[in-house]
mmCIF file of C-alpha atoms in Angstrom:
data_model
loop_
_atom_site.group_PDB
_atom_site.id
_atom_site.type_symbol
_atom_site.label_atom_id
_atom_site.label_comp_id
_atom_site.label_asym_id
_atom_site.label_seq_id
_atom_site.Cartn_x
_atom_site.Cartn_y
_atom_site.Cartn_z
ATOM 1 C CA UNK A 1 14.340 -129.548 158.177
ATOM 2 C CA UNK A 2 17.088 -130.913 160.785
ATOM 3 C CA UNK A 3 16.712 -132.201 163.619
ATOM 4 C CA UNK A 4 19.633 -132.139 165.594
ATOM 5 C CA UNK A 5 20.208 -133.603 169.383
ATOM 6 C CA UNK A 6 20.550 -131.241 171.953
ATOM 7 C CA UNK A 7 21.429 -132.513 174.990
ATOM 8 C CA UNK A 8 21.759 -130.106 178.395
ATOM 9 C CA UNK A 9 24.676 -130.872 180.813
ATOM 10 C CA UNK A 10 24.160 -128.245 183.303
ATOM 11 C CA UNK A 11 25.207 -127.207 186.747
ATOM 12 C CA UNK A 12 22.578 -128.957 189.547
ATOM 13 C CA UNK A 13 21.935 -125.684 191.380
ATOM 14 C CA UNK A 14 22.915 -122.077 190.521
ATOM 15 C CA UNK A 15 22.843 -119.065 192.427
ATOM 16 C CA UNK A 16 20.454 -116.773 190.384
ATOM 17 C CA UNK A 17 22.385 -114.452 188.464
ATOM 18 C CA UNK A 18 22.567 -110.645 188.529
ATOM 19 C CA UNK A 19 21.607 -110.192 184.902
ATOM 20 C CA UNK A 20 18.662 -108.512 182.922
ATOM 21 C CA UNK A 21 16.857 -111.868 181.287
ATOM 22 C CA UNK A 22 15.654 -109.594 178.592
ATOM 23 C CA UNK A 23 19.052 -108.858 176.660
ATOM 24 C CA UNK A 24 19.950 -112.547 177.545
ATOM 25 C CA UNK A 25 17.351 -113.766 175.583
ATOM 26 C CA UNK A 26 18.571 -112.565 172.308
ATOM 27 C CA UNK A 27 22.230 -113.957 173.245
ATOM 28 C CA UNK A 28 21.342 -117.168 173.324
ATOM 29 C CA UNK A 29 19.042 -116.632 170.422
ATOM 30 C CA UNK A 30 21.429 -115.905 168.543
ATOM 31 C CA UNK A 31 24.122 -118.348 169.742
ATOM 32 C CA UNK A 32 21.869 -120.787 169.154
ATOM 33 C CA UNK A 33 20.354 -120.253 166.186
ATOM 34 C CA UNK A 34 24.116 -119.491 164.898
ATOM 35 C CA UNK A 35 24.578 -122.901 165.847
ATOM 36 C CA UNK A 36 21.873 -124.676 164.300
ATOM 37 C CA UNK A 37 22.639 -122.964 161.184
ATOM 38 C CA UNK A 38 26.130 -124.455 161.197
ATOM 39 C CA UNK A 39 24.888 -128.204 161.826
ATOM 40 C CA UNK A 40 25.195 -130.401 158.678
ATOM 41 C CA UNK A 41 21.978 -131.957 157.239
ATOM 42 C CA UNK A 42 21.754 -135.102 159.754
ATOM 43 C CA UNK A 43 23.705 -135.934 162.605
ATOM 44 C CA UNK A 44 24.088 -132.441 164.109
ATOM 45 C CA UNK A 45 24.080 -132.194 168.122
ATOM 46 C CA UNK A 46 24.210 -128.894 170.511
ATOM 47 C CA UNK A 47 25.272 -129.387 173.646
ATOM 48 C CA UNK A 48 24.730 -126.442 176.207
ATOM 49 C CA UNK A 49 26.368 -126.397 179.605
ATOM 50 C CA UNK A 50 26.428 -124.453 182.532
ATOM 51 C CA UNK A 51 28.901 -124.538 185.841
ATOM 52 C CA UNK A 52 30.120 -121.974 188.432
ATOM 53 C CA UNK A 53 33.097 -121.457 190.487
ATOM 54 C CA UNK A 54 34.363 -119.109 193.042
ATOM 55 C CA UNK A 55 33.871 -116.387 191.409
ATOM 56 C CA UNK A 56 31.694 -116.978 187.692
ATOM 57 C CA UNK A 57 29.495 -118.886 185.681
ATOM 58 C CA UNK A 58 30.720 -120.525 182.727
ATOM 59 C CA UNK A 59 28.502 -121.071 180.034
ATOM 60 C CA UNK A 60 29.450 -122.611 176.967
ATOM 61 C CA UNK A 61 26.998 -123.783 173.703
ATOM 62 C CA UNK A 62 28.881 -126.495 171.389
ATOM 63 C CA UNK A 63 28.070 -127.980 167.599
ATOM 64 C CA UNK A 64 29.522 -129.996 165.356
ATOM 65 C CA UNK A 65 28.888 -127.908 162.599
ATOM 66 C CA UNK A 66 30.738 -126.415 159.655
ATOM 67 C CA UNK A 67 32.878 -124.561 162.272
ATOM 68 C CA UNK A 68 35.040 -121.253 161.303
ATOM 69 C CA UNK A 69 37.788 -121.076 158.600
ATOM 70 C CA UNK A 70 41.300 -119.282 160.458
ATOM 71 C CA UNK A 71 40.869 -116.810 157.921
ATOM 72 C CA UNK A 72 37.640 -115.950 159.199
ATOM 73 C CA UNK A 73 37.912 -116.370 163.335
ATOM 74 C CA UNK A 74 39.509 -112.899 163.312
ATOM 75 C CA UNK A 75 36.436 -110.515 161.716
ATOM 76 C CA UNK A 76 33.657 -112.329 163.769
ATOM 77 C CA UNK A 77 32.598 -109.926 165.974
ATOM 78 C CA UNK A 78 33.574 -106.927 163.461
ATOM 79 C CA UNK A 79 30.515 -105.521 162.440
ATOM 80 C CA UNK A 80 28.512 -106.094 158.851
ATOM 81 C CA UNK A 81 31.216 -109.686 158.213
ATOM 82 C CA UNK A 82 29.085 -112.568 157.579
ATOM 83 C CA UNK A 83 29.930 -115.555 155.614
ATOM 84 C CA UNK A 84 26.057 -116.604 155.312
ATOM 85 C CA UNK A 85 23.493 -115.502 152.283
ATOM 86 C CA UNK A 86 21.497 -114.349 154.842
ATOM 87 C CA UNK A 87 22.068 -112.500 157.931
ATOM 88 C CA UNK A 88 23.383 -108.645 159.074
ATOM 89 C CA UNK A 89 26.619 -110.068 160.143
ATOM 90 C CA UNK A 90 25.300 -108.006 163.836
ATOM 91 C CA UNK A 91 24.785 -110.901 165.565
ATOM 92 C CA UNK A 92 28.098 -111.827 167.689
ATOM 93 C CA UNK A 93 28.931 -108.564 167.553
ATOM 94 C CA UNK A 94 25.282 -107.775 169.761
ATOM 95 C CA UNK A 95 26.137 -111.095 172.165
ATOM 96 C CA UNK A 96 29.512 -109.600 173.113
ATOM 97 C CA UNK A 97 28.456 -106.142 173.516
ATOM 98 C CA UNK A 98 25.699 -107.709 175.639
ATOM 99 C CA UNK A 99 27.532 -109.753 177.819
ATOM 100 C CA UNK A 100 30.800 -107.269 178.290
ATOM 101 C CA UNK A 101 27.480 -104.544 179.621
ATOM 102 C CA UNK A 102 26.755 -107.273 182.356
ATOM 103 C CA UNK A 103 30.795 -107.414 183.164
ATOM 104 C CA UNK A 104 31.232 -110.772 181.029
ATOM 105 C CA UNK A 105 33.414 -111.808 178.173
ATOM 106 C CA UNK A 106 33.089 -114.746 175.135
ATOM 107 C CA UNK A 107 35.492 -116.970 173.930
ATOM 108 C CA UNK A 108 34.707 -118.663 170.695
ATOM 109 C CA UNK A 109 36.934 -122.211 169.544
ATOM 110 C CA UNK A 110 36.374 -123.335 166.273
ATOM 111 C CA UNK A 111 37.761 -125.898 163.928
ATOM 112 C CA UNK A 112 36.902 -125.988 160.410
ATOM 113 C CA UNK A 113 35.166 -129.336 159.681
ATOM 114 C CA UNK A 114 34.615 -129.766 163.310
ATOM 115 C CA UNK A 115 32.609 -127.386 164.638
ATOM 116 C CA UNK A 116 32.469 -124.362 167.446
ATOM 117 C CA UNK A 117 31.856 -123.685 170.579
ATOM 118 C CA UNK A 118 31.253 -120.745 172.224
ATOM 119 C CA UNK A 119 32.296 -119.969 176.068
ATOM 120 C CA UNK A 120 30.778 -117.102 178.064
ATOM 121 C CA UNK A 121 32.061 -116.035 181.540
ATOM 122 C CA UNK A 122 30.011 -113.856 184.147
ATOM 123 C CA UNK A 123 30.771 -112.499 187.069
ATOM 124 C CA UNK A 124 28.925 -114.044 190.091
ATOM 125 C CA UNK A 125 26.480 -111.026 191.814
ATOM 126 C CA UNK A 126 28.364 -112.365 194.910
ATOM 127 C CA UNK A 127 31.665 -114.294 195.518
ATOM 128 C CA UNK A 128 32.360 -117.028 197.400
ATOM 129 C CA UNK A 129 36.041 -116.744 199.111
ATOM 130 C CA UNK A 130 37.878 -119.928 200.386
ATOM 131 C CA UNK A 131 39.544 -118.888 203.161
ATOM 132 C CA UNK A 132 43.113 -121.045 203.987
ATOM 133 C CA UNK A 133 43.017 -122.230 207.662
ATOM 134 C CA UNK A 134 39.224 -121.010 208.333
ATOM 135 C CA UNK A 135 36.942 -123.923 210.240
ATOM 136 C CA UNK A 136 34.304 -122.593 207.908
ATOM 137 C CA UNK A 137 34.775 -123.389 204.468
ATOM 138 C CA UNK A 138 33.868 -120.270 202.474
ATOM 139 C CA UNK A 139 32.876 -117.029 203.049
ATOM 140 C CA UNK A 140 30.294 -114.557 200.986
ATOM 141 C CA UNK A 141 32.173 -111.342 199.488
ATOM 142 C CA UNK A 142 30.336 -108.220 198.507
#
């Protein structure tokens, strides 16, 4: 069995997001789980982060795993396309229909060898607006 670090840089205070926890379960579930599959017998390390800007969260999970072959990058979220013995070759294709329903979108960056990570983007349920020349410093949008 592995046992791979996982180590948790995230953002010191969120606003809550506007997002149903329930289908975001099984994104990270699979992300994760993705990832752990990919990690090489010893020395394999996660790392999951969180921030936010003006106007989204970024979340992004990272391994040094197998990562994805070029050849490959371009079928992963195509439905039934798995390179593993095991598996319905549904699972990225469920995380991006997921987080597109919630008004997000994934990245994925892979290197052969290397490893992957995976970057999702969400909208923030409200918007903070700098505002040039304003003596306060932001301003909440609907």
């Amino acid at each position: 069995m592995r046992h791979p670090a996982v180590a948790l840089d995230l953002a010191e205070t969120l606003p809550p997001p506007a997002i149903d926890g329930c289908p975001f379960q099984q994104v990270f579930y699979n992300l994760l789980r993705n990832a752990y599959q990919a990690l090489p017998a010893t020395g394999g390390h996660i790392t999951i982060r969180s921030r936010a800007n003006d106007f989204e969260y970024v979340i992004s999970i990272e391994d040094n795993g197998i990562g994805i072959s070029p050849e490959h990058m371009g079928a992963i979220f195509e439905p039934y396309r798995t390179t593993k013995s095991s598996g319905s070759g549904l699972g990225l294709l469920i995380v991006r229909r997921i987080i597109r329903e919630h008004g997000g979108e994934i990245a994925i960056e892979s290197r052969e060898g290397q490893g992957t990570r995976v970057i999702i983007h969400l909208p923030r349920a409200e918007r903070t607006v700098r505002m040039l020349g304003s003596p306060e410093p932001m301003i909440e949008v609907d």
